[in-house]
PDB file of C-alpha atoms in Angstrom:
ATOM      1  CA  UNK A   1      18.251  12.976   2.957  1.00  0.00           C
ATOM      2  CA  UNK A   2      14.620  13.623   1.990  1.00  0.00           C
ATOM      3  CA  UNK A   3      13.847  16.995   0.418  1.00  0.00           C
ATOM      4  CA  UNK A   4      10.942  19.051  -0.938  1.00  0.00           C
ATOM      5  CA  UNK A   5      10.326  19.497  -4.649  1.00  0.00           C
ATOM      6  CA  UNK A   6       7.955  21.627  -6.697  1.00  0.00           C
ATOM      7  CA  UNK A   7       4.766  19.707  -7.508  1.00  0.00           C
ATOM      8  CA  UNK A   8       4.645  21.435 -10.890  1.00  0.00           C
ATOM      9  CA  UNK A   9       7.625  19.342 -11.922  1.00  0.00           C
ATOM     10  CA  UNK A  10       5.831  16.086 -11.110  1.00  0.00           C
ATOM     11  CA  UNK A  11       4.442  14.330 -14.178  1.00  0.00           C
ATOM     12  CA  UNK A  12       3.094  11.117 -12.646  1.00  0.00           C
ATOM     13  CA  UNK A  13      -0.315  11.075 -10.945  1.00  0.00           C
ATOM     14  CA  UNK A  14       0.133   9.955  -7.308  1.00  0.00           C
ATOM     15  CA  UNK A  15      -1.115   6.531  -6.236  1.00  0.00           C
ATOM     16  CA  UNK A  16      -0.859   4.483  -3.060  1.00  0.00           C
ATOM     17  CA  UNK A  17       1.826   2.385  -4.764  1.00  0.00           C
ATOM     18  CA  UNK A  18       4.082   5.240  -5.859  1.00  0.00           C
ATOM     19  CA  UNK A  19       3.442   7.647  -3.008  1.00  0.00           C
ATOM     20  CA  UNK A  20       2.853   7.746   0.744  1.00  0.00           C
ATOM     21  CA  UNK A  21       0.848  10.219   2.802  1.00  0.00           C
ATOM     22  CA  UNK A  22       2.996  12.274   5.158  1.00  0.00           C
ATOM     23  CA  UNK A  23       1.535  12.483   8.672  1.00  0.00           C
ATOM     24  CA  UNK A  24       2.445  14.267  11.886  1.00  0.00           C
ATOM     25  CA  UNK A  25       3.228  12.728  15.277  1.00  0.00           C
ATOM     26  CA  UNK A  26      -0.502  12.154  15.896  1.00  0.00           C
ATOM     27  CA  UNK A  27      -0.877  10.437  12.509  1.00  0.00           C
ATOM     28  CA  UNK A  28      -2.890  13.306  11.060  1.00  0.00           C
ATOM     29  CA  UNK A  29      -2.457  13.999   7.360  1.00  0.00           C
ATOM     30  CA  UNK A  30      -0.433  17.168   6.807  1.00  0.00           C
ATOM     31  CA  UNK A  31      -2.459  19.731   4.848  1.00  0.00           C
ATOM     32  CA  UNK A  32      -1.552  23.314   3.964  1.00  0.00           C
ATOM     33  CA  UNK A  33      -3.744  25.702   1.945  1.00  0.00           C
ATOM     34  CA  UNK A  34      -5.807  22.736   0.711  1.00  0.00           C
ATOM     35  CA  UNK A  35      -2.684  20.914  -0.489  1.00  0.00           C
ATOM     36  CA  UNK A  36      -1.727  17.492   0.868  1.00  0.00           C
ATOM     37  CA  UNK A  37       1.864  16.560   1.624  1.00  0.00           C
ATOM     38  CA  UNK A  38       3.002  13.406  -0.199  1.00  0.00           C
ATOM     39  CA  UNK A  39       6.205  11.384  -0.174  1.00  0.00           C
ATOM     40  CA  UNK A  40       7.456  10.040  -3.517  1.00  0.00           C
ATOM     41  CA  UNK A  41       8.695   6.510  -2.845  1.00  0.00           C
ATOM     42  CA  UNK A  42      10.878   6.498  -5.958  1.00  0.00           C
ATOM     43  CA  UNK A  43      12.660   9.839  -5.727  1.00  0.00           C
ATOM     44  CA  UNK A  44      12.449   9.943  -1.912  1.00  0.00           C
ATOM     45  CA  UNK A  45      11.227  13.529  -1.978  1.00  0.00           C
ATOM     46  CA  UNK A  46       8.239  15.309  -0.451  1.00  0.00           C
ATOM     47  CA  UNK A  47       5.906  17.751  -2.135  1.00  0.00           C
ATOM     48  CA  UNK A  48       2.468  19.317  -1.714  1.00  0.00           C
ATOM     49  CA  UNK A  49      -0.204  18.424  -4.237  1.00  0.00           C
ATOM     50  CA  UNK A  50      -3.732  19.901  -4.628  1.00  0.00           C
ATOM     51  CA  UNK A  51      -6.434  18.080  -2.679  1.00  0.00           C
ATOM     52  CA  UNK A  52      -8.286  16.780  -5.725  1.00  0.00           C
ATOM     53  CA  UNK A  53     -11.046  14.179  -5.811  1.00  0.00           C
ATOM     54  CA  UNK A  54      -8.503  11.697  -7.193  1.00  0.00           C
ATOM     55  CA  UNK A  55      -6.205  12.201  -4.197  1.00  0.00           C
ATOM     56  CA  UNK A  56      -9.068  11.909  -1.684  1.00  0.00           C
ATOM     57  CA  UNK A  57     -10.333   8.709  -3.283  1.00  0.00           C
ATOM     58  CA  UNK A  58      -6.927   7.127  -3.936  1.00  0.00           C
ATOM     59  CA  UNK A  59      -5.759   7.586  -0.347  1.00  0.00           C
ATOM     60  CA  UNK A  60      -9.151   6.865   1.269  1.00  0.00           C
ATOM     61  CA  UNK A  61      -9.527  10.391   2.626  1.00  0.00           C
ATOM     62  CA  UNK A  62     -13.133  10.959   1.565  1.00  0.00           C
ATOM     63  CA  UNK A  63     -15.181  11.971   4.582  1.00  0.00           C
ATOM     64  CA  UNK A  64     -12.141  12.513   6.806  1.00  0.00           C
ATOM     65  CA  UNK A  65     -11.159  16.073   5.989  1.00  0.00           C
ATOM     66  CA  UNK A  66     -12.496  19.143   7.781  1.00  0.00           C
ATOM     67  CA  UNK A  67     -15.319  21.391   6.579  1.00  0.00           C
ATOM     68  CA  UNK A  68     -13.244  24.083   4.931  1.00  0.00           C
ATOM     69  CA  UNK A  69     -11.123  21.458   3.183  1.00  0.00           C
ATOM     70  CA  UNK A  70     -14.191  19.690   1.787  1.00  0.00           C
ATOM     71  CA  UNK A  71     -15.473  23.018   0.503  1.00  0.00           C
ATOM     72  CA  UNK A  72     -12.306  23.570  -1.485  1.00  0.00           C
ATOM     73  CA  UNK A  73     -11.939  20.158  -3.113  1.00  0.00           C
ATOM     74  CA  UNK A  74     -11.304  20.527  -6.846  1.00  0.00           C
ATOM     75  CA  UNK A  75     -12.004  18.240  -9.789  1.00  0.00           C
ATOM     76  CA  UNK A  76      -9.473  16.972 -12.337  1.00  0.00           C
ATOM     77  CA  UNK A  77      -9.868  20.207 -14.313  1.00  0.00           C
ATOM     78  CA  UNK A  78      -8.836  22.265 -11.303  1.00  0.00           C
ATOM     79  CA  UNK A  79     -12.374  23.575 -10.784  1.00  0.00           C
ATOM     80  CA  UNK A  80     -13.924  23.929  -7.346  1.00  0.00           C
ATOM     81  CA  UNK A  81     -16.607  21.271  -6.906  1.00  0.00           C
ATOM     82  CA  UNK A  82     -18.698  22.711  -4.104  1.00  0.00           C
ATOM     83  CA  UNK A  83     -19.704  26.086  -5.427  1.00  0.00           C
ATOM     84  CA  UNK A  84     -22.686  27.778  -3.808  1.00  0.00           C
ATOM     85  CA  UNK A  85     -24.880  26.717  -6.721  1.00  0.00           C
ATOM     86  CA  UNK A  86     -23.858  23.054  -6.405  1.00  0.00           C
ATOM     87  CA  UNK A  87     -24.253  23.107  -2.629  1.00  0.00           C
ATOM     88  CA  UNK A  88     -27.793  24.502  -2.841  1.00  0.00           C
ATOM     89  CA  UNK A  89     -28.619  21.890  -5.473  1.00  0.00           C
ATOM     90  CA  UNK A  90     -27.424  19.158  -3.119  1.00  0.00           C
ATOM     91  CA  UNK A  91     -29.576  20.482  -0.254  1.00  0.00           C
ATOM     92  CA  UNK A  92     -32.614  20.728  -2.522  1.00  0.00           C
ATOM     93  CA  UNK A  93     -32.076  17.208  -3.862  1.00  0.00           C
ATOM     94  CA  UNK A  94     -31.658  15.661  -0.409  1.00  0.00           C
ATOM     95  CA  UNK A  95     -34.983  17.234   0.609  1.00  0.00           C
ATOM     96  CA  UNK A  96     -36.573  15.850  -2.549  1.00  0.00           C
ATOM     97  CA  UNK A  97     -35.605  12.308  -1.574  1.00  0.00           C
ATOM     98  CA  UNK A  98     -36.338  12.743   2.124  1.00  0.00           C
ATOM     99  CA  UNK A  99     -38.740   9.792   2.239  1.00  0.00           C
ATOM    100  CA  UNK A 100     -36.138   7.438   0.766  1.00  0.00           C
ATOM    101  CA  UNK A 101     -33.581   8.581   3.341  1.00  0.00           C
ATOM    102  CA  UNK A 102     -36.131   8.010   6.116  1.00  0.00           C
ATOM    103  CA  UNK A 103     -37.631   4.706   4.981  1.00  0.00           C
ATOM    104  CA  UNK A 104     -35.176   3.133   2.577  1.00  0.00           C
ATOM    105  CA  UNK A 105     -31.527   2.195   2.246  1.00  0.00           C
ATOM    106  CA  UNK A 106     -29.329   5.294   2.438  1.00  0.00           C
ATOM    107  CA  UNK A 107     -26.914   3.847  -0.107  1.00  0.00           C
ATOM    108  CA  UNK A 108     -29.677   3.848  -2.713  1.00  0.00           C
ATOM    109  CA  UNK A 109     -30.749   7.333  -1.670  1.00  0.00           C
ATOM    110  CA  UNK A 110     -27.271   8.783  -2.260  1.00  0.00           C
ATOM    111  CA  UNK A 111     -27.149   7.107  -5.662  1.00  0.00           C
ATOM    112  CA  UNK A 112     -30.367   8.899  -6.602  1.00  0.00           C
ATOM    113  CA  UNK A 113     -29.006  12.224  -5.312  1.00  0.00           C
ATOM    114  CA  UNK A 114     -25.824  11.834  -7.378  1.00  0.00           C
ATOM    115  CA  UNK A 115     -27.831  10.903 -10.473  1.00  0.00           C
ATOM    116  CA  UNK A 116     -30.024  13.966  -9.990  1.00  0.00           C
ATOM    117  CA  UNK A 117     -26.951  16.203  -9.835  1.00  0.00           C
ATOM    118  CA  UNK A 118     -25.524  14.588 -12.951  1.00  0.00           C
ATOM    119  CA  UNK A 119     -28.685  15.539 -14.859  1.00  0.00           C
ATOM    120  CA  UNK A 120     -27.584  19.177 -14.702  1.00  0.00           C
ATOM    121  CA  UNK A 121     -24.033  18.315 -15.786  1.00  0.00           C
ATOM    122  CA  UNK A 122     -22.527  18.305 -12.307  1.00  0.00           C
ATOM    123  CA  UNK A 123     -20.131  15.372 -12.081  1.00  0.00           C
ATOM    124  CA  UNK A 124     -20.577  14.119  -8.522  1.00  0.00           C
ATOM    125  CA  UNK A 125     -20.540  10.613  -7.133  1.00  0.00           C
ATOM    126  CA  UNK A 126     -22.605   9.364  -4.207  1.00  0.00           C
ATOM    127  CA  UNK A 127     -19.643   9.410  -1.811  1.00  0.00           C
ATOM    128  CA  UNK A 128     -18.918  13.077  -2.547  1.00  0.00           C
ATOM    129  CA  UNK A 129     -22.574  13.971  -2.006  1.00  0.00           C
ATOM    130  CA  UNK A 130     -22.763  12.041   1.262  1.00  0.00           C
ATOM    131  CA  UNK A 131     -19.516  13.536   2.572  1.00  0.00           C
ATOM    132  CA  UNK A 132     -20.604  17.077   1.741  1.00  0.00           C
ATOM    133  CA  UNK A 133     -24.028  16.549   3.324  1.00  0.00           C
ATOM    134  CA  UNK A 134     -22.498  15.252   6.549  1.00  0.00           C
ATOM    135  CA  UNK A 135     -20.266  18.316   6.629  1.00  0.00           C
ATOM    136  CA  UNK A 136     -23.201  20.677   6.074  1.00  0.00           C
ATOM    137  CA  UNK A 137     -25.275  18.994   8.759  1.00  0.00           C
ATOM    138  CA  UNK A 138     -22.427  19.012  11.265  1.00  0.00           C
ATOM    139  CA  UNK A 139     -21.781  22.713  10.665  1.00  0.00           C
ATOM    140  CA  UNK A 140     -25.500  23.468  11.032  1.00  0.00           C
ATOM    141  CA  UNK A 141     -25.675  21.610  14.366  1.00  0.00           C
ATOM    142  CA  UNK A 142     -22.614  23.418  15.702  1.00  0.00           C
ATOM    143  CA  UNK A 143     -23.974  26.848  14.770  1.00  0.00           C
ATOM    144  CA  UNK A 144     -27.438  26.013  16.135  1.00  0.00           C
ATOM    145  CA  UNK A 145     -25.929  24.962  19.450  1.00  0.00           C
ATOM    146  CA  UNK A 146     -23.722  28.055  19.541  1.00  0.00           C
ATOM    147  CA  UNK A 147     -26.592  30.448  18.801  1.00  0.00           C
ATOM    148  CA  UNK A 148     -28.849  28.780  21.379  1.00  0.00           C
ATOM    149  CA  UNK A 149     -26.233  29.102  24.113  1.00  0.00           C
ATOM    150  CA  UNK A 150     -26.800  32.119  26.342  1.00  0.00           C
ATOM    151  CA  UNK A 151     -24.126  34.801  26.078  1.00  0.00           C
ATOM    152  CA  UNK A 152     -22.804  33.750  22.674  1.00  0.00           C
ATOM    153  CA  UNK A 153     -22.687  36.227  19.808  1.00  0.00           C
ATOM    154  CA  UNK A 154     -24.843  35.031  16.925  1.00  0.00           C
ATOM    155  CA  UNK A 155     -23.032  33.256  14.108  1.00  0.00           C
ATOM    156  CA  UNK A 156     -24.186  33.647  10.510  1.00  0.00           C
ATOM    157  CA  UNK A 157     -23.733  31.120   7.712  1.00  0.00           C
ATOM    158  CA  UNK A 158     -25.006  31.335   4.155  1.00  0.00           C
ATOM    159  CA  UNK A 159     -26.622  27.879   4.267  1.00  0.00           C
ATOM    160  CA  UNK A 160     -28.041  28.045   7.793  1.00  0.00           C
ATOM    161  CA  UNK A 161     -31.579  29.215   6.972  1.00  0.00           C
ATOM    162  CA  UNK A 162     -32.193  26.777   4.127  1.00  0.00           C
ATOM    163  CA  UNK A 163     -30.884  23.889   6.237  1.00  0.00           C
ATOM    164  CA  UNK A 164     -32.783  25.060   9.315  1.00  0.00           C
ATOM    165  CA  UNK A 165     -36.105  24.962   7.454  1.00  0.00           C
ATOM    166  CA  UNK A 166     -35.467  21.317   6.590  1.00  0.00           C
ATOM    167  CA  UNK A 167     -33.512  19.915   9.531  1.00  0.00           C
ATOM    168  CA  UNK A 168     -34.985  21.656  12.557  1.00  0.00           C
ATOM    169  CA  UNK A 169     -37.963  19.321  12.937  1.00  0.00           C
ATOM    170  CA  UNK A 170     -35.870  16.187  12.470  1.00  0.00           C
ATOM    171  CA  UNK A 171     -35.797  13.956  15.602  1.00  0.00           C
ATOM    172  CA  UNK A 172     -31.987  14.006  15.607  1.00  0.00           C
ATOM    173  CA  UNK A 173     -32.042  17.823  15.859  1.00  0.00           C
ATOM    174  CA  UNK A 174     -35.100  18.462  18.038  1.00  0.00           C
ATOM    175  CA  UNK A 175     -36.190  15.243  19.802  1.00  0.00           C
ATOM    176  CA  UNK A 176     -39.570  15.593  21.622  1.00  0.00           C
ATOM    177  CA  UNK A 177     -38.480  13.321  24.461  1.00  0.00           C
ATOM    178  CA  UNK A 178     -35.736  10.871  25.349  1.00  0.00           C
ATOM    179  CA  UNK A 179     -36.078   7.574  27.172  1.00  0.00           C
ATOM    180  CA  UNK A 180     -34.459   7.251  30.577  1.00  0.00           C
ATOM    181  CA  UNK A 181     -33.870   3.977  32.368  1.00  0.00           C
ATOM    182  CA  UNK A 182     -33.850   5.768  35.735  1.00  0.00           C
ATOM    183  CA  UNK A 183     -36.873   8.059  35.793  1.00  0.00           C
ATOM    184  CA  UNK A 184     -38.944   6.511  33.009  1.00  0.00           C
ATOM    185  CA  UNK A 185     -39.301   9.683  30.914  1.00  0.00           C
ATOM    186  CA  UNK A 186     -37.192  12.805  30.543  1.00  0.00           C
ATOM    187  CA  UNK A 187     -38.961  15.776  29.003  1.00  0.00           C
ATOM    188  CA  UNK A 188     -36.862  17.818  26.612  1.00  0.00           C
ATOM    189  CA  UNK A 189     -37.790  21.402  27.549  1.00  0.00           C
ATOM    190  CA  UNK A 190     -35.905  22.964  24.648  1.00  0.00           C
ATOM    191  CA  UNK A 191     -38.202  24.428  22.005  1.00  0.00           C
ATOM    192  CA  UNK A 192     -41.291  23.684  24.174  1.00  0.00           C
ATOM    193  CA  UNK A 193     -43.513  26.438  25.554  1.00  0.00           C
ATOM    194  CA  UNK A 194     -43.513  26.680  29.395  1.00  0.00           C
ATOM    195  CA  UNK A 195     -47.244  25.958  29.586  1.00  0.00           C
ATOM    196  CA  UNK A 196     -46.878  22.861  27.406  1.00  0.00           C
ATOM    197  CA  UNK A 197     -43.841  21.656  29.340  1.00  0.00           C
ATOM    198  CA  UNK A 198     -45.721  22.131  32.630  1.00  0.00           C
ATOM    199  CA  UNK A 199     -48.711  20.186  31.323  1.00  0.00           C
ATOM    200  CA  UNK A 200     -46.492  17.318  30.219  1.00  0.00           C
ATOM    201  CA  UNK A 201     -44.756  17.152  33.588  1.00  0.00           C
ATOM    202  CA  UNK A 202     -48.061  17.429  35.503  1.00  0.00           C
ATOM    203  CA  UNK A 203     -49.621  14.630  33.475  1.00  0.00           C
ATOM    204  CA  UNK A 204     -46.578  12.431  33.963  1.00  0.00           C
ATOM    205  CA  UNK A 205     -46.511  13.043  37.739  1.00  0.00           C
ATOM    206  CA  UNK A 206     -50.209  12.145  38.097  1.00  0.00           C
ATOM    207  CA  UNK A 207     -49.714   8.890  36.206  1.00  0.00           C
ATOM    208  CA  UNK A 208     -46.622   8.139  38.270  1.00  0.00           C
ATOM    209  CA  UNK A 209     -48.483   8.700  41.577  1.00  0.00           C
ATOM    210  CA  UNK A 210     -51.419   6.620  40.371  1.00  0.00           C
ATOM    211  CA  UNK A 211     -49.078   3.772  39.477  1.00  0.00           C
ATOM    212  CA  UNK A 212     -47.371   3.914  42.892  1.00  0.00           C
ATOM    213  CA  UNK A 213     -50.756   3.994  44.671  1.00  0.00           C
ATOM    214  CA  UNK A 214     -51.961   0.899  42.815  1.00  0.00           C
ATOM    215  CA  UNK A 215     -48.742  -0.956  43.636  1.00  0.00           C
ATOM    216  CA  UNK A 216     -49.047  -0.107  47.337  1.00  0.00           C
ATOM    217  CA  UNK A 217     -52.680  -1.234  47.340  1.00  0.00           C
ATOM    218  CA  UNK A 218     -51.804  -4.622  45.829  1.00  0.00           C
ATOM    219  CA  UNK A 219     -48.996  -5.046  48.354  1.00  0.00           C
ATOM    220  CA  UNK A 220     -51.344  -4.270  51.281  1.00  0.00           C
ATOM    221  CA  UNK A 221     -53.902  -6.811  50.042  1.00  0.00           C
ATOM    222  CA  UNK A 222     -51.163  -9.410  49.726  1.00  0.00           C
ATOM    223  CA  UNK A 223     -50.053  -8.805  53.334  1.00  0.00           C
ATOM    224  CA  UNK A 224     -53.665  -9.026  54.519  1.00  0.00           C
ATOM    225  CA  UNK A 225     -54.103 -12.420  52.840  1.00  0.00           C
ATOM    226  CA  UNK A 226     -50.819 -13.576  54.349  1.00  0.00           C
ATOM    227  CA  UNK A 227     -51.996 -12.563  57.867  1.00  0.00           C
ATOM    228  CA  UNK A 228     -55.261 -14.482  57.425  1.00  0.00           C
ATOM    229  CA  UNK A 229     -53.302 -17.543  56.351  1.00  0.00           C
ATOM    230  CA  UNK A 230     -51.110 -17.315  59.466  1.00  0.00           C
ATOM    231  CA  UNK A 231     -54.173 -17.052  61.718  1.00  0.00           C
ATOM    232  CA  UNK A 232     -55.751 -20.155  60.166  1.00  0.00           C
ATOM    233  CA  UNK A 233     -52.481 -22.065  60.400  1.00  0.00           C
ATOM    234  CA  UNK A 234     -52.062 -21.206  64.097  1.00  0.00           C
ATOM    235  CA  UNK A 235     -55.630 -22.344  64.873  1.00  0.00           C
ATOM    236  CA  UNK A 236     -54.996 -25.663  63.111  1.00  0.00           C
ATOM    237  CA  UNK A 237     -51.833 -26.206  65.161  1.00  0.00           C
ATOM    238  CA  UNK A 238     -53.707 -25.498  68.409  1.00  0.00           C
ATOM    239  CA  UNK A 239     -56.343 -28.151  67.596  1.00  0.00           C
ATOM    240  CA  UNK A 240     -53.760 -30.835  66.887  1.00  0.00           C
TER     241      UNK A 240
END
């Protein structure tokens, strides 16, 4: 029968060959206090091991764990990777290479971000930087949506302001308008002054009416030509 053992008594570093991830009925990895539950294939025992960068990489878990779990990932020395200082450095560096992220290949951009972090003796790879950034951005979006929803108590987050200054004007966060296959244009009224929104809608309506009027005019002219053709045809038949 399988049993639990103390991870402190485990000498071998877990790998996909020697160990198996333990999952629940929904196939979610079992995590407790930032420790992952593993099954030792040799001893047939289970034990919790710290969620280190080695474990995340070895078992392909990078980018799949939740926000608080990403925040508490440790390096091989048992040190927390994403301290406040390192997180702020990441945000600053991503802003620095904004143009590359916008115009270039994101893979190359994350390589540059990781290299920049390594210059100040922070051992981070591009995958760790990308995963952390996605987590930060997702948390920012969730808090922004929460705080903009009427009736909700305001949520505070230590990285919200610095991220807001950078992300708020991004199209993915605050799109000026979205295309609609039904109505032609849908105006996004969020973050737009009432007077501006009204002007946009008024301008659109005028153009829409003008377009309809021109279409009706062309249709009327076409019918008129068709009637003339019928009259001529009838006269020709009468003369035959």
